[in-house]
């Protein structure tokens, strides 16, 4: 089990843009990136954001504004057609490698596994230019999970403190017992010197036997105490190490801007973080330089109760696993489904039987009376939250 006591760190994870930004990078899709440092070299624009450096091709940049004054136009865009342009056509590669049969297997080509500094999750391409939808908690950690971990850590520290206090009190009793035993030995030796033969043999033997028994008792007590003290130290070291590991992962996750994604055929590539949502458990990544397979969006008006749906994701890093169920209800921004959604499915798509996406898998509520209730964020919220990436 992993523990932490840094709930305040999670507030930093949701900050997508630094507070002091002197430059603006205007993308061709209308999105404006604010940054305190930007440079241009070797056909790329590199800027600081999310605690690190992010590089994007000049072909995606319309212009750069430095310090709100100087404006520099980007280079002429690089051709992006699948066959003759510079971008690799992943759709064709995956179709050739996977030979999909039917809409579900075809949709599976657009689903990716996402590895982060703290774990893993799922995501899916939502356009041919490499935009990836996932959950915010996949790439920035879960606040709810951190709160639970904080409580576990607090409880563990309290138990350790009680255990240590108990050991200290016991050691004081052991020290006092040992001190009394030494005094008794010294007193007996003095009596022997002073009285000599006047001490009866029976009395002398009885005192020696008592001292020997008490010495053995002290030895056994110390042995047992040291065993329990060593167990305490081992537990304390383990908890401290887990705490440090979690802090390190949190720091790494807070500054992580690049993420390893695994395609359906097992190939690993690097995607960059474009944006996180404050309102929903959503985030947007980008795989640059590729033409990608993607999921078409289902018509919101076509969603109906009892409709068959499929959840695709990577539970326990078992990439591209599929579960099926029906739409149980639509509750505000969420679609409730009987399709099994596991932690590793987070960020993966909920799709219809014709392979169109209706939602982004995001959580599973476990109750005492039910096996589980799966939820997905309605895909219309993706379009609304990242509207500048999806022109009407």
Coordinates of N, CA and C in Angstrom, one line a residue, residues 91 95 98-110 295 310 312 322 351-356:
X91 N -2.9 4.9 -39.4 CA -4.1 4.1 -39.7 C -3.8 3.0 -40.6
X95 N -4.0 -1.0 -39.6 CA -5.0 -1.8 -40.3 C -4.2 -3.0 -41.0
X98 N -3.1 -5.3 -37.9 CA -4.2 -5.9 -37.0 C -5.3 -6.6 -37.8
X99 N -5.5 -6.2 -39.1 CA -6.5 -6.8 -39.9 C -7.9 -6.8 -39.2
X100 N -8.4 -5.6 -38.9 CA -9.6 -5.5 -38.1 C -10.8 -6.1 -38.8
X101 N -11.7 -6.9 -38.1 CA -12.9 -7.4 -38.6 C -14.1 -6.9 -37.9
X102 N -14.8 -6.0 -38.5 CA -15.9 -5.4 -37.9 C -15.6 -4.1 -37.2
X103 N -16.7 -3.3 -36.9 CA -16.5 -2.0 -36.3 C -15.8 -1.9 -34.9
X104 N -16.0 -2.9 -34.1 CA -15.4 -2.9 -32.8 C -13.9 -3.1 -32.9
X105 N -13.4 -4.0 -33.7 CA -12.0 -4.2 -33.9 C -11.4 -3.0 -34.6
X106 N -12.2 -2.4 -35.5 CA -11.7 -1.1 -36.2 C -11.6 0.0 -35.2
X107 N -12.5 0.1 -34.3 CA -12.5 1.2 -33.3 C -11.3 0.9 -32.3
X108 N -11.0 -0.3 -32.1 CA -9.9 -0.7 -31.2 C -8.5 -0.1 -31.7
X109 N -8.4 0.1 -33.0 CA -7.2 0.7 -33.5 C -6.9 2.1 -33.0
X110 N -8.0 2.8 -32.6 CA -7.8 4.2 -32.2 C -7.6 4.3 -30.7
X295 N -11.8 7.8 -33.6 CA -13.2 7.4 -33.4 C -14.1 8.5 -33.9
X310 N -19.8 -0.7 -25.8 CA -18.6 -1.5 -25.5 C -17.6 -0.5 -24.8
X312 N -13.6 0.1 -24.0 CA -12.3 -0.4 -24.4 C -11.3 0.3 -23.6
X322 N -11.9 -5.4 -24.1 CA -13.2 -5.0 -24.5 C -14.2 -5.6 -23.5
X351 N -18.2 3.0 -26.7 CA -18.6 3.0 -28.1 C -19.8 2.2 -28.4
X352 N -20.5 2.6 -29.5 CA -21.7 1.9 -29.9 C -21.3 0.7 -30.7
X353 N -22.3 -0.1 -31.2 CA -22.0 -1.3 -31.9 C -21.5 -1.0 -33.3
X354 N -21.6 0.2 -33.8 CA -21.1 0.6 -35.1 C -19.7 1.3 -34.9
X355 N -19.1 1.3 -33.7 CA -17.8 1.8 -33.5 C -17.7 3.3 -33.3
X356 N -18.8 4.0 -33.0 CA -18.8 5.4 -32.7 C -18.7 5.7 -31.2

